[in-house]
mmCIF file with all atom_site columns, C-alpha atoms in Angstrom:
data_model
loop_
_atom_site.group_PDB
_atom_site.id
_atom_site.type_symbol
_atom_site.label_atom_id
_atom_site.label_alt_id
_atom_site.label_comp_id
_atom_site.label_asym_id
_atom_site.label_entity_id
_atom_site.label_seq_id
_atom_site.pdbx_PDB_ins_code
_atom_site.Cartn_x
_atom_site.Cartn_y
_atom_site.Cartn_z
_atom_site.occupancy
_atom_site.B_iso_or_equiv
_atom_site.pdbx_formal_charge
_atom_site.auth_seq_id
_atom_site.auth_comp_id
_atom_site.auth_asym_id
_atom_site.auth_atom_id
_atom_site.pdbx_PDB_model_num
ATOM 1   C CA . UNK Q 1 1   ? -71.264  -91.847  164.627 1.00 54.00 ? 1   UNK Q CA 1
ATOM 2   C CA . UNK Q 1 2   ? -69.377  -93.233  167.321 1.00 59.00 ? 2   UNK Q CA 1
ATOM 3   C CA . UNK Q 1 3   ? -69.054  -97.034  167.717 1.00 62.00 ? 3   UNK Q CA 1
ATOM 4   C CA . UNK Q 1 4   ? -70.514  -98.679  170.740 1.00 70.00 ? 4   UNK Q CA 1
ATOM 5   C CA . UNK Q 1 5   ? -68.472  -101.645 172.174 1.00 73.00 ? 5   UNK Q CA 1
ATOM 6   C CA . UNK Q 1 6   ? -69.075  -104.272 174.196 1.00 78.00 ? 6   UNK Q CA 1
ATOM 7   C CA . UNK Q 1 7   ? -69.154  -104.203 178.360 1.00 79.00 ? 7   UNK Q CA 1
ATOM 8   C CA . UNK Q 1 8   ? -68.321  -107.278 180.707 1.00 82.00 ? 8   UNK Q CA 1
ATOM 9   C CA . UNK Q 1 9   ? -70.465  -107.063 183.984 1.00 83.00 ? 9   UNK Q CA 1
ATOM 10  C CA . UNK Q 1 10  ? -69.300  -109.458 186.216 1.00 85.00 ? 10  UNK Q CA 1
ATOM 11  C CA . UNK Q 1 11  ? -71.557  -110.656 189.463 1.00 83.00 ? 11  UNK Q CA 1
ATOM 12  C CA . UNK Q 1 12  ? -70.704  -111.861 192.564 1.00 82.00 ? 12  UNK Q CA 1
ATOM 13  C CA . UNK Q 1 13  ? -73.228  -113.519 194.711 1.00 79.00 ? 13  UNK Q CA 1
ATOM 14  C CA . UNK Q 1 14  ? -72.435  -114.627 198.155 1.00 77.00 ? 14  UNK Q CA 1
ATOM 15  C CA . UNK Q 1 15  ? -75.107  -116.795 200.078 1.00 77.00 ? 15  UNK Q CA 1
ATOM 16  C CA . UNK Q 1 16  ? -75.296  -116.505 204.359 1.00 73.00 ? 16  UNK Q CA 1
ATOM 17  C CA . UNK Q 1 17  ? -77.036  -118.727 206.331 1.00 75.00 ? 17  UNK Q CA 1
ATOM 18  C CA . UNK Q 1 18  ? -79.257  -115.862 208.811 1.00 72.00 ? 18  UNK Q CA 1
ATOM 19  C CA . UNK Q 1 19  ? -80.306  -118.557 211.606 1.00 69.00 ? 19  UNK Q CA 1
ATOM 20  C CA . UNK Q 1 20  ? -81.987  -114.971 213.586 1.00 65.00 ? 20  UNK Q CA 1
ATOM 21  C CA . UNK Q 1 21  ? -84.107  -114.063 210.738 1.00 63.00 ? 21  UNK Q CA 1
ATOM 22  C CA . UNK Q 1 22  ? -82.975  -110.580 210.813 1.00 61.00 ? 22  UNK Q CA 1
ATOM 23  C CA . UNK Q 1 23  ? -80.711  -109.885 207.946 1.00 63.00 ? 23  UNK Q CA 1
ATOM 24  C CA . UNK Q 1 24  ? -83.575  -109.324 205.412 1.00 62.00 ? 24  UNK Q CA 1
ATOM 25  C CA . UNK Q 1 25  ? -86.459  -109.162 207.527 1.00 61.00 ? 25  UNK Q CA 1
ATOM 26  C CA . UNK Q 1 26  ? -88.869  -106.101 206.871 1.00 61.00 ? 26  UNK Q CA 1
ATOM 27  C CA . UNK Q 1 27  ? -89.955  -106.621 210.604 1.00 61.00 ? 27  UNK Q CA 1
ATOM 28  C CA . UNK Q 1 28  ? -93.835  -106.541 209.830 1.00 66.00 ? 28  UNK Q CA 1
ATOM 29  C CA . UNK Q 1 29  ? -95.911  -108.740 212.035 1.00 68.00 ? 29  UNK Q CA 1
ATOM 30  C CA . UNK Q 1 30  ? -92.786  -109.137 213.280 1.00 66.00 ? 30  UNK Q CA 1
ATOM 31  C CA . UNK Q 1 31  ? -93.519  -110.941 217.058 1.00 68.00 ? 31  UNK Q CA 1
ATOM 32  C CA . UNK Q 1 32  ? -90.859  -109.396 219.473 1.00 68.00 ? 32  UNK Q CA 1
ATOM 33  C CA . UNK Q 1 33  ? -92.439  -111.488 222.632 1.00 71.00 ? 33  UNK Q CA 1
ATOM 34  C CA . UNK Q 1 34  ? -92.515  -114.254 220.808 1.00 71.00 ? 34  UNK Q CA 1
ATOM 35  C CA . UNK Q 1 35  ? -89.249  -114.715 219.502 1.00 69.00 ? 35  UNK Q CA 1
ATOM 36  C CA . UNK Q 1 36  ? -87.208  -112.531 222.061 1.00 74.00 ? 36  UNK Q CA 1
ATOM 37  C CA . UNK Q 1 37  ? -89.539  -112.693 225.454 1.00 75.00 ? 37  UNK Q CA 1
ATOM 38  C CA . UNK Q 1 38  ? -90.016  -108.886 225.295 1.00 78.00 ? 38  UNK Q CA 1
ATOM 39  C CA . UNK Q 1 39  ? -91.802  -106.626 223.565 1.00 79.00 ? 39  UNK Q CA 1
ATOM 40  C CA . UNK Q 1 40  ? -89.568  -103.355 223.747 1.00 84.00 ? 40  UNK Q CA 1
ATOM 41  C CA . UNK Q 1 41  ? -90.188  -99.532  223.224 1.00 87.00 ? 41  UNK Q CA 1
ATOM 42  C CA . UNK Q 1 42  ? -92.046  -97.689  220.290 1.00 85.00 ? 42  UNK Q CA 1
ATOM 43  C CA . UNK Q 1 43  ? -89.704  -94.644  219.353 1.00 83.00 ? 43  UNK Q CA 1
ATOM 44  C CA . UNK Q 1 44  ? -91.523  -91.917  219.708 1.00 84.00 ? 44  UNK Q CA 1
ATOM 45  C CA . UNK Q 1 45  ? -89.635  -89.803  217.422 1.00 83.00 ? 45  UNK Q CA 1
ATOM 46  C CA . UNK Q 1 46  ? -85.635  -88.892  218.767 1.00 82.00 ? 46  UNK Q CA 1
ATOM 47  C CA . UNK Q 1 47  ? -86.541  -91.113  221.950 1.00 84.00 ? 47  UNK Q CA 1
ATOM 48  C CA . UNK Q 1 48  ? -83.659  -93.859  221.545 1.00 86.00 ? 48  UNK Q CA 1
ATOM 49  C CA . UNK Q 1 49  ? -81.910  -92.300  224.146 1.00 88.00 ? 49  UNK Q CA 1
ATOM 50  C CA . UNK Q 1 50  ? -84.769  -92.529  226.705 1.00 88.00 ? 50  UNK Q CA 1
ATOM 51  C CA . UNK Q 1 51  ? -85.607  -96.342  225.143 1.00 90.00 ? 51  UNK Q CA 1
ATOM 52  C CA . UNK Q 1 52  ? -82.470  -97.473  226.373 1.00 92.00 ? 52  UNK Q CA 1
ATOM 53  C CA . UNK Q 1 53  ? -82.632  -96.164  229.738 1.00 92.00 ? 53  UNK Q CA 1
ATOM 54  C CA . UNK Q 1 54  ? -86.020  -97.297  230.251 1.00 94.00 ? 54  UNK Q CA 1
ATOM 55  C CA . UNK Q 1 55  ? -84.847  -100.555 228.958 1.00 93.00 ? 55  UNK Q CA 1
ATOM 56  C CA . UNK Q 1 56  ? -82.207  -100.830 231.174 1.00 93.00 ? 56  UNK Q CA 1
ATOM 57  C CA . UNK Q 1 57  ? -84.238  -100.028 234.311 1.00 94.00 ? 57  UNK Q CA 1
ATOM 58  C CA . UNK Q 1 58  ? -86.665  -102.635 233.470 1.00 94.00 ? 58  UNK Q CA 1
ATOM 59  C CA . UNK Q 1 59  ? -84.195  -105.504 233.678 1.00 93.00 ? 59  UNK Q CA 1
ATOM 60  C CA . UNK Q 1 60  ? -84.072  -104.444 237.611 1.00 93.00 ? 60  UNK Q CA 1
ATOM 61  C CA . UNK Q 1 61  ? -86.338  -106.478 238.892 1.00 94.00 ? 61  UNK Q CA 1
ATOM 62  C CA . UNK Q 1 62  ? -86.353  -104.756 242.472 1.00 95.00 ? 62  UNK Q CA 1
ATOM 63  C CA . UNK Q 1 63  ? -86.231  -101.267 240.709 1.00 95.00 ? 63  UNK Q CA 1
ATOM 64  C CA . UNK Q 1 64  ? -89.344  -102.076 238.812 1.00 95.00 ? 64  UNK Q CA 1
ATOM 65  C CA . UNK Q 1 65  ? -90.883  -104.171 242.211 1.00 95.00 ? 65  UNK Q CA 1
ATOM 66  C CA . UNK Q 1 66  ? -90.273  -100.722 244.118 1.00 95.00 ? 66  UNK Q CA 1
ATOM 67  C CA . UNK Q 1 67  ? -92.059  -98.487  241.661 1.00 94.00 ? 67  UNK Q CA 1
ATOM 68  C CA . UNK Q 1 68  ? -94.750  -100.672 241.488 1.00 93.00 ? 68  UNK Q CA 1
ATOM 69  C CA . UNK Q 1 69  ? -95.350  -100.219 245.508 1.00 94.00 ? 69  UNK Q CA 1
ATOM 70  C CA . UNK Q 1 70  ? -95.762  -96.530  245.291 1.00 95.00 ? 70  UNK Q CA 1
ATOM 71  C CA . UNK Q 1 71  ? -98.784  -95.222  245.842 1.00 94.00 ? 71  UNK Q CA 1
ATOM 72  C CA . UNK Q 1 72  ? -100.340 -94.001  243.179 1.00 92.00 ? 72  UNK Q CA 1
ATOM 73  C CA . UNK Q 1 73  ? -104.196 -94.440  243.868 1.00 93.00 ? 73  UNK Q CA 1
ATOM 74  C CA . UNK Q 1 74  ? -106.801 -91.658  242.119 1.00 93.00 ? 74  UNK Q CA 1
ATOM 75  C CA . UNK Q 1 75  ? -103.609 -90.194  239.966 1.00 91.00 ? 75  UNK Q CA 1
ATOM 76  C CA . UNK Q 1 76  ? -103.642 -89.540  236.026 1.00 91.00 ? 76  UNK Q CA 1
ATOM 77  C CA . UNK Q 1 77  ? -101.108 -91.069  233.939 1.00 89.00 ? 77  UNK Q CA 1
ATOM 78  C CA . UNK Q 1 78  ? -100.640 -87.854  232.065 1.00 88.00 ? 78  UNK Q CA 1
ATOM 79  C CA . UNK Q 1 79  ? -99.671  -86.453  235.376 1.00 90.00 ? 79  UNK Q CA 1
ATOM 80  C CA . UNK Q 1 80  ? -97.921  -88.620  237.255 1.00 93.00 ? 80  UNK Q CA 1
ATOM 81  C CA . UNK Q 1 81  ? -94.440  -89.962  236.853 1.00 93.00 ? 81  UNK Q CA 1
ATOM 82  C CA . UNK Q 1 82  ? -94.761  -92.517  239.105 1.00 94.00 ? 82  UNK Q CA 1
ATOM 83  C CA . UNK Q 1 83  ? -98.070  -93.951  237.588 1.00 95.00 ? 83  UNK Q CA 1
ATOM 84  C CA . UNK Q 1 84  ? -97.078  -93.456  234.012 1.00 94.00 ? 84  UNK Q CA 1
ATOM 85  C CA . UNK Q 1 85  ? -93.846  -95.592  235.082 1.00 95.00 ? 85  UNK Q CA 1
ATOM 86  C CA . UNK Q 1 86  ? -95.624  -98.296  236.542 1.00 95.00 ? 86  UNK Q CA 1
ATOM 87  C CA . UNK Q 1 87  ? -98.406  -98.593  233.722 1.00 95.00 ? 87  UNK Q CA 1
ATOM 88  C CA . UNK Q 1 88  ? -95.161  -98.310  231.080 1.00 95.00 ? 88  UNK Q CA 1
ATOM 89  C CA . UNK Q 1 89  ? -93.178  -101.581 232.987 1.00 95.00 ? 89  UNK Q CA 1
ATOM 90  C CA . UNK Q 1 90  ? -96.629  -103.519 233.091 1.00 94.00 ? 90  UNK Q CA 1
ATOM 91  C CA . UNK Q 1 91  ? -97.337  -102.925 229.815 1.00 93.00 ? 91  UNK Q CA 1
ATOM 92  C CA . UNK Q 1 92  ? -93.391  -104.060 229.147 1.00 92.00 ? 92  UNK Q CA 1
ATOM 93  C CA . UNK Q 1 93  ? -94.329  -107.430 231.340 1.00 90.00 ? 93  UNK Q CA 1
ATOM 94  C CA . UNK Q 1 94  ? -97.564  -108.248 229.749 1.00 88.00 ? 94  UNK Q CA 1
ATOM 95  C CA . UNK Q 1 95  ? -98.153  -106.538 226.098 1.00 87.00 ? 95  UNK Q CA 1
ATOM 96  C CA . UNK Q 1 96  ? -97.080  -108.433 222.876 1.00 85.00 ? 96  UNK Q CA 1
ATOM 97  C CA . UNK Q 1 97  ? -96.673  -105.269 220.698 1.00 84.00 ? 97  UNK Q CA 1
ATOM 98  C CA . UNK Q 1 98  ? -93.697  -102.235 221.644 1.00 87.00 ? 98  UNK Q CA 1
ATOM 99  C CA . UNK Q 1 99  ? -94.957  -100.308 224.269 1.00 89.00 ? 99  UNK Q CA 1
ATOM 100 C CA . UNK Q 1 100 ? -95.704  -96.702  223.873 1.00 89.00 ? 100 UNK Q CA 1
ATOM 101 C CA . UNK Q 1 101 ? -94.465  -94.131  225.914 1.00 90.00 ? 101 UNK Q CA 1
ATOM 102 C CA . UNK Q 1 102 ? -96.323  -91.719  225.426 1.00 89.00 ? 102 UNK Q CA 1
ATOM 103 C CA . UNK Q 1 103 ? -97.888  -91.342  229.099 1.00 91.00 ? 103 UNK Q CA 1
ATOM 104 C CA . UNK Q 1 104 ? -94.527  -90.958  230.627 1.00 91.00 ? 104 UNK Q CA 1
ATOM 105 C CA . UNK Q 1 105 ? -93.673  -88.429  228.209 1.00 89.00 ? 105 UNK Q CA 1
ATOM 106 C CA . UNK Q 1 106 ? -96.592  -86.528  229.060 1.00 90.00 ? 106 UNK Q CA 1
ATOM 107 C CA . UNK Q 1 107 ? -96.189  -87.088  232.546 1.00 91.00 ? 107 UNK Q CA 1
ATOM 108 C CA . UNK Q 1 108 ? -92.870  -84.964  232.392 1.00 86.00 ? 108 UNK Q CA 1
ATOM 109 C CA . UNK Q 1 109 ? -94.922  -82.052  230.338 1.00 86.00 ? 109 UNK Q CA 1
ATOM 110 C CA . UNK Q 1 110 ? -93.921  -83.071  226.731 1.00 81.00 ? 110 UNK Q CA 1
ATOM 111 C CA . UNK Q 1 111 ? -95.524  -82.652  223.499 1.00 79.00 ? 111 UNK Q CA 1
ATOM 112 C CA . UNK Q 1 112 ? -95.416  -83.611  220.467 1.00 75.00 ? 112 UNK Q CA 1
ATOM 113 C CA . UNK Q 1 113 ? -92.441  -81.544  219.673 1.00 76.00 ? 113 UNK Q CA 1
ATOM 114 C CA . UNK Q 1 114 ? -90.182  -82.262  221.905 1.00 75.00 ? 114 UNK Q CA 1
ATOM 115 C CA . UNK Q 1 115 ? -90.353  -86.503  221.585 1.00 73.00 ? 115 UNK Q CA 1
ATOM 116 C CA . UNK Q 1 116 ? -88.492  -84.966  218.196 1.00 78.00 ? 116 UNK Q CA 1
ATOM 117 C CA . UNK Q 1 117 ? -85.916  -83.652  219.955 1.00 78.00 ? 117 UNK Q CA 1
ATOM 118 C CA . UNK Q 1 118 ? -82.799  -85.538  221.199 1.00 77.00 ? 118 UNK Q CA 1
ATOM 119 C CA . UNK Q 1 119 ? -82.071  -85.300  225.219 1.00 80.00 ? 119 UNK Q CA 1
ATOM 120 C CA . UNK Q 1 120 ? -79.462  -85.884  227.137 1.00 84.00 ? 120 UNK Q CA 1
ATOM 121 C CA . UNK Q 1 121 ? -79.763  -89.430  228.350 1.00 87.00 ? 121 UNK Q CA 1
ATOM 122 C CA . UNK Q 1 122 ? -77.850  -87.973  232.113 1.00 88.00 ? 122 UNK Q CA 1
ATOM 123 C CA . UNK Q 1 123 ? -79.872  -85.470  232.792 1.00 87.00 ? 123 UNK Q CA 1
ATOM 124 C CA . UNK Q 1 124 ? -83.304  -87.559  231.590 1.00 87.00 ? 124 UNK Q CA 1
ATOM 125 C CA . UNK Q 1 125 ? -82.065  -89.900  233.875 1.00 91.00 ? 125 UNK Q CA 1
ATOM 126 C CA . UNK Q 1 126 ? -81.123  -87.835  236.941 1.00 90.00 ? 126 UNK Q CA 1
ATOM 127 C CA . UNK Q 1 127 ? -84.803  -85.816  236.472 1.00 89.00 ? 127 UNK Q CA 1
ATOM 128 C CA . UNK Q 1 128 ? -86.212  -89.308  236.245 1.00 92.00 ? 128 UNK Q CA 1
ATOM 129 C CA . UNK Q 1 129 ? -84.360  -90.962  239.279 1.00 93.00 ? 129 UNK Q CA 1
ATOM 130 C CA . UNK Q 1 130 ? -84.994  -87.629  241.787 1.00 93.00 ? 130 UNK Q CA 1
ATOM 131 C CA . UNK Q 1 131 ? -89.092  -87.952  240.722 1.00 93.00 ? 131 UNK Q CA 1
ATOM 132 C CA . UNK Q 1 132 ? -89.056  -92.023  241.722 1.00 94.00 ? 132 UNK Q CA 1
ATOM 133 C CA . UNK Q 1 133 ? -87.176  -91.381  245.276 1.00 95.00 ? 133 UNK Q CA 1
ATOM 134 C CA . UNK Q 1 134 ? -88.963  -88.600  246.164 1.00 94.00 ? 134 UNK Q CA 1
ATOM 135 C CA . UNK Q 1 135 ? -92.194  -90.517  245.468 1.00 95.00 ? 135 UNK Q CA 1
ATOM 136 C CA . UNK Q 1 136 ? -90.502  -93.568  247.366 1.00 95.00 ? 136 UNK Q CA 1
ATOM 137 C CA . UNK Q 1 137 ? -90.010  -91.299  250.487 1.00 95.00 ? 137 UNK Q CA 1
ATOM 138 C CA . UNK Q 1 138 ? -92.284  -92.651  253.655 1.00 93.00 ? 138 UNK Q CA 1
ATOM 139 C CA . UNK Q 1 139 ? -92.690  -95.620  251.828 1.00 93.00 ? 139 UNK Q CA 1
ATOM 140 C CA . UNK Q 1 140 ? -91.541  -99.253  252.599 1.00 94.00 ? 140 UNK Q CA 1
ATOM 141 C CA . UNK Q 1 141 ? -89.310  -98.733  249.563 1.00 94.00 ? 141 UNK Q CA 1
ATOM 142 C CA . UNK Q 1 142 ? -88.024  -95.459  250.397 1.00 94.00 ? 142 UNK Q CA 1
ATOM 143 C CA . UNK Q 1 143 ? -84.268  -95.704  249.450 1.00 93.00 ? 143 UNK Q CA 1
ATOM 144 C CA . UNK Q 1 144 ? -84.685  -98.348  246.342 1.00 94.00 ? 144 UNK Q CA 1
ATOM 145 C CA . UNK Q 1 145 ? -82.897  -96.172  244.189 1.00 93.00 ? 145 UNK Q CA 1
ATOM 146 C CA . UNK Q 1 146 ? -79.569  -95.141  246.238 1.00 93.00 ? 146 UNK Q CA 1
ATOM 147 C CA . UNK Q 1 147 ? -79.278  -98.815  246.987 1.00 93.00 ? 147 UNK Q CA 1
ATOM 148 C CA . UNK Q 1 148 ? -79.310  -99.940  243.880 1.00 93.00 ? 148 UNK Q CA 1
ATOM 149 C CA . UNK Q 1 149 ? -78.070  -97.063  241.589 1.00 91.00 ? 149 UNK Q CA 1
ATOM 150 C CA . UNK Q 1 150 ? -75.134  -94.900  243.728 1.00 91.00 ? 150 UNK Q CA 1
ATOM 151 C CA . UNK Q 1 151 ? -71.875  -95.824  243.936 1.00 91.00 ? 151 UNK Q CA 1
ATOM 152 C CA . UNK Q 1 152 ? -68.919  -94.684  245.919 1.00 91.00 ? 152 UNK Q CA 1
ATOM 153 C CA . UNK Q 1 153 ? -66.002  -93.116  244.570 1.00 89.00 ? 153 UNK Q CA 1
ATOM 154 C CA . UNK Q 1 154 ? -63.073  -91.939  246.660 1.00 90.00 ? 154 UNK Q CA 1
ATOM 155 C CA . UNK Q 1 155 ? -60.413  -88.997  245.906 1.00 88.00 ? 155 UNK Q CA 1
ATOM 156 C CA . UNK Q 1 156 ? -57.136  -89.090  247.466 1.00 87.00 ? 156 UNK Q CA 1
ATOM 157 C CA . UNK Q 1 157 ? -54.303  -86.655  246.953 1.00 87.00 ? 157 UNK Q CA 1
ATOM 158 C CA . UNK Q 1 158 ? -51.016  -87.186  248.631 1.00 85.00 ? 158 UNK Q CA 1
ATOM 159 C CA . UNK Q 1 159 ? -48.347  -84.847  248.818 1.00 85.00 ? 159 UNK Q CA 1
ATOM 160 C CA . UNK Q 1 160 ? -45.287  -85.736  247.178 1.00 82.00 ? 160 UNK Q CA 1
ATOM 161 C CA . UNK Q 1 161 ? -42.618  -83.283  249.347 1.00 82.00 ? 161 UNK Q CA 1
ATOM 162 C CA . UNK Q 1 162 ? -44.134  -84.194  252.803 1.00 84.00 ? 162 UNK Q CA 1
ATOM 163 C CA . UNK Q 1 163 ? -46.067  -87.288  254.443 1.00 86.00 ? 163 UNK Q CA 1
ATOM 164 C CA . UNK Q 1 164 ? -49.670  -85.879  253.777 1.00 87.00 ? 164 UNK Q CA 1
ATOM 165 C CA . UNK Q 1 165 ? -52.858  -87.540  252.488 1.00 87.00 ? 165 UNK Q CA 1
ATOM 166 C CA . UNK Q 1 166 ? -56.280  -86.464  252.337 1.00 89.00 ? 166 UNK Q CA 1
ATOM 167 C CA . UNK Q 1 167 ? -59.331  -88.495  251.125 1.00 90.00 ? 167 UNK Q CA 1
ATOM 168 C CA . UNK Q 1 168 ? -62.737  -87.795  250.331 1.00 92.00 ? 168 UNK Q CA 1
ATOM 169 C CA . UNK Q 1 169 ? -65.666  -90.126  249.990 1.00 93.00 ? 169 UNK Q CA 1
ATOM 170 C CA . UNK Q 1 170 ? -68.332  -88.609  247.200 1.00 91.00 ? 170 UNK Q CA 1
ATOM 171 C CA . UNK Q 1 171 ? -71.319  -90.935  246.298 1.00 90.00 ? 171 UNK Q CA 1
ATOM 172 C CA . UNK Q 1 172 ? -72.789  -91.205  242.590 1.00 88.00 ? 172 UNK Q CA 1
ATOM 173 C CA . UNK Q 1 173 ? -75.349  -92.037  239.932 1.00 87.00 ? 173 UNK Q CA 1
ATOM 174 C CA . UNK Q 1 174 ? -73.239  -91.887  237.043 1.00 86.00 ? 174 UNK Q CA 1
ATOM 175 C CA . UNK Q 1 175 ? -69.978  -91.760  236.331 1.00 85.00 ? 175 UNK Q CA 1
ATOM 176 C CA . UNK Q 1 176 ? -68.772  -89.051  233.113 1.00 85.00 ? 176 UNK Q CA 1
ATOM 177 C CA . UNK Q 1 177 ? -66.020  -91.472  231.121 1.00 87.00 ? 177 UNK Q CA 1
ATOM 178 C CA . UNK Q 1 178 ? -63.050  -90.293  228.882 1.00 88.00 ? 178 UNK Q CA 1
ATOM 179 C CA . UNK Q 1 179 ? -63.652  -91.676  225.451 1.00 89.00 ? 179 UNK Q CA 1
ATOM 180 C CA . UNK Q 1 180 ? -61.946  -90.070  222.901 1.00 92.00 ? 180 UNK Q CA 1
ATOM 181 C CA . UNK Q 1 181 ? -58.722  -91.500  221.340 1.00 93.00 ? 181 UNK Q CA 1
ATOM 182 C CA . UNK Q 1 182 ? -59.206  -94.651  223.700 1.00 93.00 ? 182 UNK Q CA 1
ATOM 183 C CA . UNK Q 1 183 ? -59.537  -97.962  222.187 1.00 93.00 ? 183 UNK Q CA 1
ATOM 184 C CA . UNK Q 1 184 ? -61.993  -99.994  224.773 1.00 93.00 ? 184 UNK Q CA 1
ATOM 185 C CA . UNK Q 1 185 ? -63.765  -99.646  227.672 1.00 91.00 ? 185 UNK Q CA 1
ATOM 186 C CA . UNK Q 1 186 ? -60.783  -100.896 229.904 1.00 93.00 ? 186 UNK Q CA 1
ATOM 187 C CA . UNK Q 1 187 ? -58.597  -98.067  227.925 1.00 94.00 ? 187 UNK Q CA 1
ATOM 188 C CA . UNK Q 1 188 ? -61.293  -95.473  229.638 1.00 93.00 ? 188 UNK Q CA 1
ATOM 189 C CA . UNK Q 1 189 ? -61.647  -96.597  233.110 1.00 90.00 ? 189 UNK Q CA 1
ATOM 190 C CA . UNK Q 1 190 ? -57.487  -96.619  233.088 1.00 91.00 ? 190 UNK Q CA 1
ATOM 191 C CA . UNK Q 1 191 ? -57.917  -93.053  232.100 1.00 91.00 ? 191 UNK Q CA 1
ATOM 192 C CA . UNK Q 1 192 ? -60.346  -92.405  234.846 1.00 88.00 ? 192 UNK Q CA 1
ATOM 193 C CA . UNK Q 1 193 ? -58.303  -93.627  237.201 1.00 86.00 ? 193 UNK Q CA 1
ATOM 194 C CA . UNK Q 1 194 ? -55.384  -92.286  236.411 1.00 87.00 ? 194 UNK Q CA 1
ATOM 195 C CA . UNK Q 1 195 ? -53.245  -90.668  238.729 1.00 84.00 ? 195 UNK Q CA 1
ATOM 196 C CA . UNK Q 1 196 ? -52.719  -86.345  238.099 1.00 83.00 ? 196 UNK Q CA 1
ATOM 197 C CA . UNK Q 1 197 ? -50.016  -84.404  239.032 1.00 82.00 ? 197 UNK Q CA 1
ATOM 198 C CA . UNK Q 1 198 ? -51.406  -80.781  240.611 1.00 75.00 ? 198 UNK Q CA 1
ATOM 199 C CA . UNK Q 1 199 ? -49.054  -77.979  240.691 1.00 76.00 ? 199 UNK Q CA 1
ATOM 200 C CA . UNK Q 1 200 ? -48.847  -74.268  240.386 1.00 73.00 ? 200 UNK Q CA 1
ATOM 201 C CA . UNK Q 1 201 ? -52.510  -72.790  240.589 1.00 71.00 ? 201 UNK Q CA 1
ATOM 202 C CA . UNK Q 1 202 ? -53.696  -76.590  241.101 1.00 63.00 ? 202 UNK Q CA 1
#
């Protein structure tokens, strides 16, 4: 019969002030409104990525003033983009629970399945950006979207044998970054702007 010897178990306890409350909270009953001054998104499943778009499009004030001026008398929520958009950012204003989004979901043709299935955030937002301008067309808002969300972004190339330059003016929604194997956002937009040599078949 083997022997059984003795075992030192040595604790270390470190104690953290949490002044947010969010370290060990379980979040039930938690009061988002109350403690943040907005109520957020319900995940509806693999939604995140929509979440944070919508999210982000709320904090435009004119964006979500604009929507709210189109018309969208007699339609269903189920339906409607438009409507299910404007019911979603009231709801955001006004409820003190996360707001579903189920109706806008639904509004796109969704079910059930495919709230479980990640999207690409891009093209969700493209698909949801095209719906809210052509809805804004012949409206007093018509443009809200272009003026707030396009940018312009200008190609040059310049030869380097002989004094020629062209330059061409293309307007966007988003812009697709460089990211891997750079450090920080600055790192990416020096990449993006980086100047390319073309030769041979380019």
């Amino acid at each position: 019969m083997a022997a059984w010897g003795s075992v030192l178990i040595e604790a270390r306890l470190r104690v953290m002030a949490d002044p947010t409350g969010v370290l060990w909270h379980s979040f039930n009953r938690y009061d988002s409104r109350r403690h943040t001054g907005f109520a957020g998104l319900a995940n509806q499943g693999a939604t995140c990525y929509m979440n944070s778009l919508l999210q982000s499009l709320f904090m435009l004030t004119p964006l979500v003033r604009a929507c709210w001026q189109i018309p969208t008398e007699g339609e269903d929520p189920n339906d409607s983009v438009a409507l299910a958009l404007q019911r979603l950012f009231y709801r955001l204003h006004s409820s003190p629970h996360p707001v579903s989004t189920g109706e806008l979901t639904r509004s796109f043709g969704w079910d059930a399945v495919d709230a479980f299935m990640q999207h690409d955030v891009q093209e969700f937002s493209r698909v949801l950006l095209d719906e809210l301008e052509k809805r804004m067309k012949k409206t007093a808002v018509e443009g809200t979207v272009e003026a707030l969300l396009t940018g312009k972004l200008r190609n040059i190339i310049q030869c380097t044998q002989v004094d020629f330059t062209s330059s061409r003016t293309e307007t966007f929604y988003d812009v697709v970054m460089p990211v891997r194997g750079l450090a920080s956002l600055k790192d990416s937009f020096d990449a993006y702007v980086k100047e390319e040599m073309l030769s041979g078949d380019n």
